[in-house]
C-alpha cells in the first residue's frame, strides 16, 4: 500500500465527471487499498477517486465503523428529514462550513469484486455518502455551503472528508 497525493481545490481534476469502473481487478484493489490508507493517514472520514487523481467512480468511507468501499455508487433513497452539518474536505484544507444534508440515505454500490450491495446510513454516514458521491460528479461541498465557519468555531471540528 502507498499514500497518494491528495488533489486540492483549484485542480481541474476535482471538477471532472468520473467514468464507471468496468474491471474489478488487482489494479482496482491497489487503488482502493491506497485510498483507505491515504484517508486514514489524513484523518479523513471519506475519500473519492478524483481526490487521488483517479477519475473513476470509487469512494472509500470510514466514519469509525470500518472502511466501506463503494464502486459505481448510486443513491437509492433520501429522507425528507434533513440535518445541518459541519462539513470539510481533505481537498479543501482549513475551510469548514455548514451544509444541509438528508439525515438518512440508502445507496447501492458494487464491492471490489463487482457484487452489488446496499448501504443505509444515518447522520455522519449519510453526510459522508452524499459528500463523496458528489465528488464523482465534480462537485465540492464549497458549492453548497450555507454558512462558513470561523476559526474559533472549529476547535472541536474533526469531520474531514
Ligand atoms: Ni471531500
PDB file of C-alpha atoms and ligand atoms in Angstrom:
ATOM      1  CA  UNK A   1       0.000   0.000   0.000  1.00  0.00           C
ATOM      2  CA  UNK A   2       1.071   3.540  -0.594  1.00  0.00           C
ATOM      3  CA  UNK A   3      -0.026   7.028   0.261  1.00  0.00           C
ATOM      4  CA  UNK A   4      -1.352   9.015  -2.687  1.00  0.00           C
ATOM      5  CA  UNK A   5      -1.177  12.768  -3.109  1.00  0.00           C
ATOM      6  CA  UNK A   6      -4.498  14.441  -2.339  1.00  0.00           C
ATOM      7  CA  UNK A   7      -5.597  16.898  -5.020  1.00  0.00           C
ATOM      8  CA  UNK A   8      -6.546  20.347  -3.763  1.00  0.00           C
ATOM      9  CA  UNK A   9      -9.299  22.793  -4.643  1.00  0.00           C
ATOM     10  CA  UNK A  10      -8.353  24.643  -7.833  1.00  0.00           C
ATOM     11  CA  UNK A  11      -7.095  21.472  -9.526  1.00  0.00           C
ATOM     12  CA  UNK A  12      -9.398  20.920 -12.541  1.00  0.00           C
ATOM     13  CA  UNK A  13      -9.355  17.172 -11.845  1.00  0.00           C
ATOM     14  CA  UNK A  14     -11.750  17.787  -8.959  1.00  0.00           C
ATOM     15  CA  UNK A  15     -14.339  19.175 -11.389  1.00  0.00           C
ATOM     16  CA  UNK A  16     -14.427  16.231 -13.794  1.00  0.00           C
ATOM     17  CA  UNK A  17     -17.223  13.692 -14.023  1.00  0.00           C
ATOM     18  CA  UNK A  18     -15.765  10.251 -13.307  1.00  0.00           C
ATOM     19  CA  UNK A  19     -16.305   7.213 -15.505  1.00  0.00           C
ATOM     20  CA  UNK A  20     -17.679   3.933 -14.185  1.00  0.00           C
ATOM     21  CA  UNK A  21     -15.378   1.132 -13.109  1.00  0.00           C
ATOM     22  CA  UNK A  22     -15.664  -1.786 -15.519  1.00  0.00           C
ATOM     23  CA  UNK A  23     -12.806  -4.045 -14.413  1.00  0.00           C
ATOM     24  CA  UNK A  24     -12.626  -5.431 -10.910  1.00  0.00           C
ATOM     25  CA  UNK A  25      -9.021  -6.500 -10.869  1.00  0.00           C
ATOM     26  CA  UNK A  26      -5.849  -6.167  -8.836  1.00  0.00           C
ATOM     27  CA  UNK A  27      -5.184  -2.716 -10.198  1.00  0.00           C
ATOM     28  CA  UNK A  28      -8.502  -1.529  -8.744  1.00  0.00           C
ATOM     29  CA  UNK A  29      -7.787  -3.250  -5.426  1.00  0.00           C
ATOM     30  CA  UNK A  30      -4.444  -1.444  -5.163  1.00  0.00           C
ATOM     31  CA  UNK A  31      -6.204   1.877  -5.741  1.00  0.00           C
ATOM     32  CA  UNK A  32      -8.809   1.047  -3.076  1.00  0.00           C
ATOM     33  CA  UNK A  33      -6.141  -0.011  -0.563  1.00  0.00           C
ATOM     34  CA  UNK A  34      -4.169   3.163  -1.227  1.00  0.00           C
ATOM     35  CA  UNK A  35      -7.291   5.291  -0.885  1.00  0.00           C
ATOM     36  CA  UNK A  36      -8.117   3.821   2.527  1.00  0.00           C
ATOM     37  CA  UNK A  37      -4.549   4.311   3.702  1.00  0.00           C
ATOM     38  CA  UNK A  38      -4.441   7.876   2.397  1.00  0.00           C
ATOM     39  CA  UNK A  39      -7.801   8.699   4.024  1.00  0.00           C
ATOM     40  CA  UNK A  40      -6.753   7.293   7.413  1.00  0.00           C
ATOM     41  CA  UNK A  41      -3.357   8.973   7.247  1.00  0.00           C
ATOM     42  CA  UNK A  42      -5.061  12.329   6.637  1.00  0.00           C
ATOM     43  CA  UNK A  43      -7.632  11.709   9.423  1.00  0.00           C
ATOM     44  CA  UNK A  44     -10.498  11.898   6.950  1.00  0.00           C
ATOM     45  CA  UNK A  45     -13.788  10.015   7.017  1.00  0.00           C
ATOM     46  CA  UNK A  46     -14.048   9.656   3.246  1.00  0.00           C
ATOM     47  CA  UNK A  47     -12.092   9.929   0.031  1.00  0.00           C
ATOM     48  CA  UNK A  48     -13.215   9.850  -3.596  1.00  0.00           C
ATOM     49  CA  UNK A  49     -11.300   8.856  -6.738  1.00  0.00           C
ATOM     50  CA  UNK A  50     -10.685  12.376  -8.087  1.00  0.00           C
ATOM     51  CA  UNK A  51      -9.016  13.292  -4.794  1.00  0.00           C
ATOM     52  CA  UNK A  52      -6.142  10.998  -5.770  1.00  0.00           C
ATOM     53  CA  UNK A  53      -6.410  11.938  -9.481  1.00  0.00           C
ATOM     54  CA  UNK A  54      -8.228   8.685 -10.273  1.00  0.00           C
ATOM     55  CA  UNK A  55     -11.192   9.573 -12.461  1.00  0.00           C
ATOM     56  CA  UNK A  56     -13.319   6.506 -11.823  1.00  0.00           C
ATOM     57  CA  UNK A  57     -16.430   6.105  -9.709  1.00  0.00           C
ATOM     58  CA  UNK A  58     -14.892   4.854  -6.472  1.00  0.00           C
ATOM     59  CA  UNK A  59     -15.126   6.129  -2.912  1.00  0.00           C
ATOM     60  CA  UNK A  60     -13.971   4.894   0.468  1.00  0.00           C
ATOM     61  CA  UNK A  61     -15.664   5.921   3.693  1.00  0.00           C
ATOM     62  CA  UNK A  62     -14.835   5.249   7.330  1.00  0.00           C
ATOM     63  CA  UNK A  63     -16.877   7.001   9.978  1.00  0.00           C
ATOM     64  CA  UNK A  64     -15.333   4.856  12.703  1.00  0.00           C
ATOM     65  CA  UNK A  65     -17.061   1.580  11.899  1.00  0.00           C
ATOM     66  CA  UNK A  66     -14.574   0.229   9.369  1.00  0.00           C
ATOM     67  CA  UNK A  67     -13.875   1.004   5.742  1.00  0.00           C
ATOM     68  CA  UNK A  68     -16.745   0.889   3.263  1.00  0.00           C
ATOM     69  CA  UNK A  69     -15.636   0.641  -0.358  1.00  0.00           C
ATOM     70  CA  UNK A  70     -18.248   1.829  -2.843  1.00  0.00           C
ATOM     71  CA  UNK A  71     -17.728   1.324  -6.541  1.00  0.00           C
ATOM     72  CA  UNK A  72     -20.144   2.797  -9.086  1.00  0.00           C
ATOM     73  CA  UNK A  73     -22.309   4.018  -6.186  1.00  0.00           C
ATOM     74  CA  UNK A  74     -25.797   5.401  -6.634  1.00  0.00           C
ATOM     75  CA  UNK A  75     -28.214   6.970  -4.205  1.00  0.00           C
ATOM     76  CA  UNK A  76     -31.429   4.963  -3.954  1.00  0.00           C
ATOM     77  CA  UNK A  77     -33.405   6.869  -1.339  1.00  0.00           C
ATOM     78  CA  UNK A  78     -33.027  10.005   0.741  1.00  0.00           C
ATOM     79  CA  UNK A  79     -35.034  11.048   3.780  1.00  0.00           C
ATOM     80  CA  UNK A  80     -37.102  14.193   3.674  1.00  0.00           C
ATOM     81  CA  UNK A  81     -35.797  14.983   7.113  1.00  0.00           C
ATOM     82  CA  UNK A  82     -32.543  16.923   6.922  1.00  0.00           C
ATOM     83  CA  UNK A  83     -29.580  17.631   9.156  1.00  0.00           C
ATOM     84  CA  UNK A  84     -27.493  20.787   9.332  1.00  0.00           C
ATOM     85  CA  UNK A  85     -23.906  19.544   9.092  1.00  0.00           C
ATOM     86  CA  UNK A  86     -20.485  20.892   9.777  1.00  0.00           C
ATOM     87  CA  UNK A  87     -18.537  19.884   6.737  1.00  0.00           C
ATOM     88  CA  UNK A  88     -14.990  19.960   5.417  1.00  0.00           C
ATOM     89  CA  UNK A  89     -12.983  18.178   2.754  1.00  0.00           C
ATOM     90  CA  UNK A  90      -9.424  16.861   2.535  1.00  0.00           C
ATOM     91  CA  UNK A  91      -9.161  18.699  -0.802  1.00  0.00           C
ATOM     92  CA  UNK A  92     -10.175  21.993   0.807  1.00  0.00           C
ATOM     93  CA  UNK A  93      -7.849  22.174   3.802  1.00  0.00           C
ATOM     94  CA  UNK A  94      -8.602  24.642   6.562  1.00  0.00           C
ATOM     95  CA  UNK A  95     -12.123  25.516   5.411  1.00  0.00           C
ATOM     96  CA  UNK A  96     -15.293  24.439   7.180  1.00  0.00           C
ATOM     97  CA  UNK A  97     -18.886  25.290   6.529  1.00  0.00           C
ATOM     98  CA  UNK A  98     -22.468  24.291   7.232  1.00  0.00           C
ATOM     99  CA  UNK A  99     -24.453  22.248   4.728  1.00  0.00           C
ATOM    100  CA  UNK A 100     -27.938  20.781   4.667  1.00  0.00           C
ATOM    101  CA  UNK A 101     -27.999  17.031   4.055  1.00  0.00           C
ATOM    102  CA  UNK A 102     -30.605  14.296   4.366  1.00  0.00           C
ATOM    103  CA  UNK A 103     -30.430  12.696   7.800  1.00  0.00           C
ATOM    104  CA  UNK A 104     -30.840   9.219   6.294  1.00  0.00           C
ATOM    105  CA  UNK A 105     -29.783   7.787   2.999  1.00  0.00           C
ATOM    106  CA  UNK A 106     -29.858   4.491   1.164  1.00  0.00           C
ATOM    107  CA  UNK A 107     -27.291   3.844  -1.541  1.00  0.00           C
ATOM    108  CA  UNK A 108     -26.218   0.919  -3.647  1.00  0.00           C
ATOM    109  CA  UNK A 109     -22.748   0.178  -4.926  1.00  0.00           C
ATOM    110  CA  UNK A 110     -20.504  -2.610  -6.114  1.00  0.00           C
ATOM    111  CA  UNK A 111     -17.817  -4.088  -3.913  1.00  0.00           C
ATOM    112  CA  UNK A 112     -14.260  -4.760  -5.078  1.00  0.00           C
ATOM    113  CA  UNK A 113     -15.410  -7.976  -6.739  1.00  0.00           C
ATOM    114  CA  UNK A 114     -18.272  -6.351  -8.597  1.00  0.00           C
ATOM    115  CA  UNK A 115     -21.087  -7.577  -6.357  1.00  0.00           C
ATOM    116  CA  UNK A 116     -23.893  -5.099  -5.681  1.00  0.00           C
ATOM    117  CA  UNK A 117     -24.815  -4.273  -2.095  1.00  0.00           C
ATOM    118  CA  UNK A 118     -26.830  -1.649  -0.259  1.00  0.00           C
ATOM    119  CA  UNK A 119     -25.760   0.730   2.476  1.00  0.00           C
ATOM    120  CA  UNK A 120     -28.108   2.562   4.769  1.00  0.00           C
ATOM    121  CA  UNK A 121     -26.555   5.494   6.550  1.00  0.00           C
ATOM    122  CA  UNK A 122     -27.711   7.985   9.113  1.00  0.00           C
ATOM    123  CA  UNK A 123     -26.217  11.263  10.299  1.00  0.00           C
ATOM    124  CA  UNK A 124     -22.444  11.328   9.699  1.00  0.00           C
ATOM    125  CA  UNK A 125     -22.541   8.301   7.384  1.00  0.00           C
ATOM    126  CA  UNK A 126     -25.393   9.814   5.365  1.00  0.00           C
ATOM    127  CA  UNK A 127     -23.466  13.072   5.125  1.00  0.00           C
ATOM    128  CA  UNK A 128     -20.274  11.281   4.089  1.00  0.00           C
ATOM    129  CA  UNK A 129     -22.013   9.256   1.381  1.00  0.00           C
ATOM    130  CA  UNK A 130     -23.567  12.415  -0.091  1.00  0.00           C
ATOM    131  CA  UNK A 131     -20.278  14.297   0.056  1.00  0.00           C
ATOM    132  CA  UNK A 132     -18.195  11.522  -1.523  1.00  0.00           C
ATOM    133  CA  UNK A 133     -20.686  10.716  -4.281  1.00  0.00           C
ATOM    134  CA  UNK A 134     -20.786  14.382  -5.269  1.00  0.00           C
ATOM    135  CA  UNK A 135     -17.014  14.255  -5.792  1.00  0.00           C
ATOM    136  CA  UNK A 136     -17.628  11.710  -8.568  1.00  0.00           C
ATOM    137  CA  UNK A 137     -19.637  14.321 -10.458  1.00  0.00           C
ATOM    138  CA  UNK A 138     -17.114  17.110  -9.974  1.00  0.00           C
ATOM    139  CA  UNK A 139     -18.976  18.773  -7.116  1.00  0.00           C
ATOM    140  CA  UNK A 140     -17.447  20.079  -3.910  1.00  0.00           C
ATOM    141  CA  UNK A 141     -19.097  20.918  -0.597  1.00  0.00           C
ATOM    142  CA  UNK A 142     -17.988  24.533  -1.017  1.00  0.00           C
ATOM    143  CA  UNK A 143     -20.617  24.790  -3.779  1.00  0.00           C
ATOM    144  CA  UNK A 144     -23.425  24.238  -1.261  1.00  0.00           C
ATOM    145  CA  UNK A 145     -22.099  25.772   1.942  1.00  0.00           C
ATOM    146  CA  UNK A 146     -24.762  27.915   3.558  1.00  0.00           C
ATOM    147  CA  UNK A 147     -22.570  29.483   6.196  1.00  0.00           C
ATOM    148  CA  UNK A 148     -18.789  29.446   6.570  1.00  0.00           C
ATOM    149  CA  UNK A 149     -17.364  28.676   9.987  1.00  0.00           C
ATOM    150  CA  UNK A 150     -14.810  30.926  11.604  1.00  0.00           C
ATOM    151  CA  UNK A 151     -11.573  29.545  13.058  1.00  0.00           C
ATOM    152  CA  UNK A 152     -12.897  29.933  16.604  1.00  0.00           C
ATOM    153  CA  UNK A 153     -15.861  27.695  15.711  1.00  0.00           C
ATOM    154  CA  UNK A 154     -13.540  24.921  14.591  1.00  0.00           C
ATOM    155  CA  UNK A 155     -11.830  23.739  17.726  1.00  0.00           C
ATOM    156  CA  UNK A 156     -13.947  20.641  18.170  1.00  0.00           C
ATOM    157  CA  UNK A 157     -14.390  20.167  14.427  1.00  0.00           C
ATOM    158  CA  UNK A 158     -12.897  16.993  13.003  1.00  0.00           C
ATOM    159  CA  UNK A 159     -15.206  15.616  10.328  1.00  0.00           C
ATOM    160  CA  UNK A 160     -12.964  15.845   7.298  1.00  0.00           C
ATOM    161  CA  UNK A 161     -13.927  14.158   4.091  1.00  0.00           C
TER     162      UNK A 161
HETATM  163 NI1  LIG B   1     -14.256  15.816   0.011  1.00  0.00          NI
END
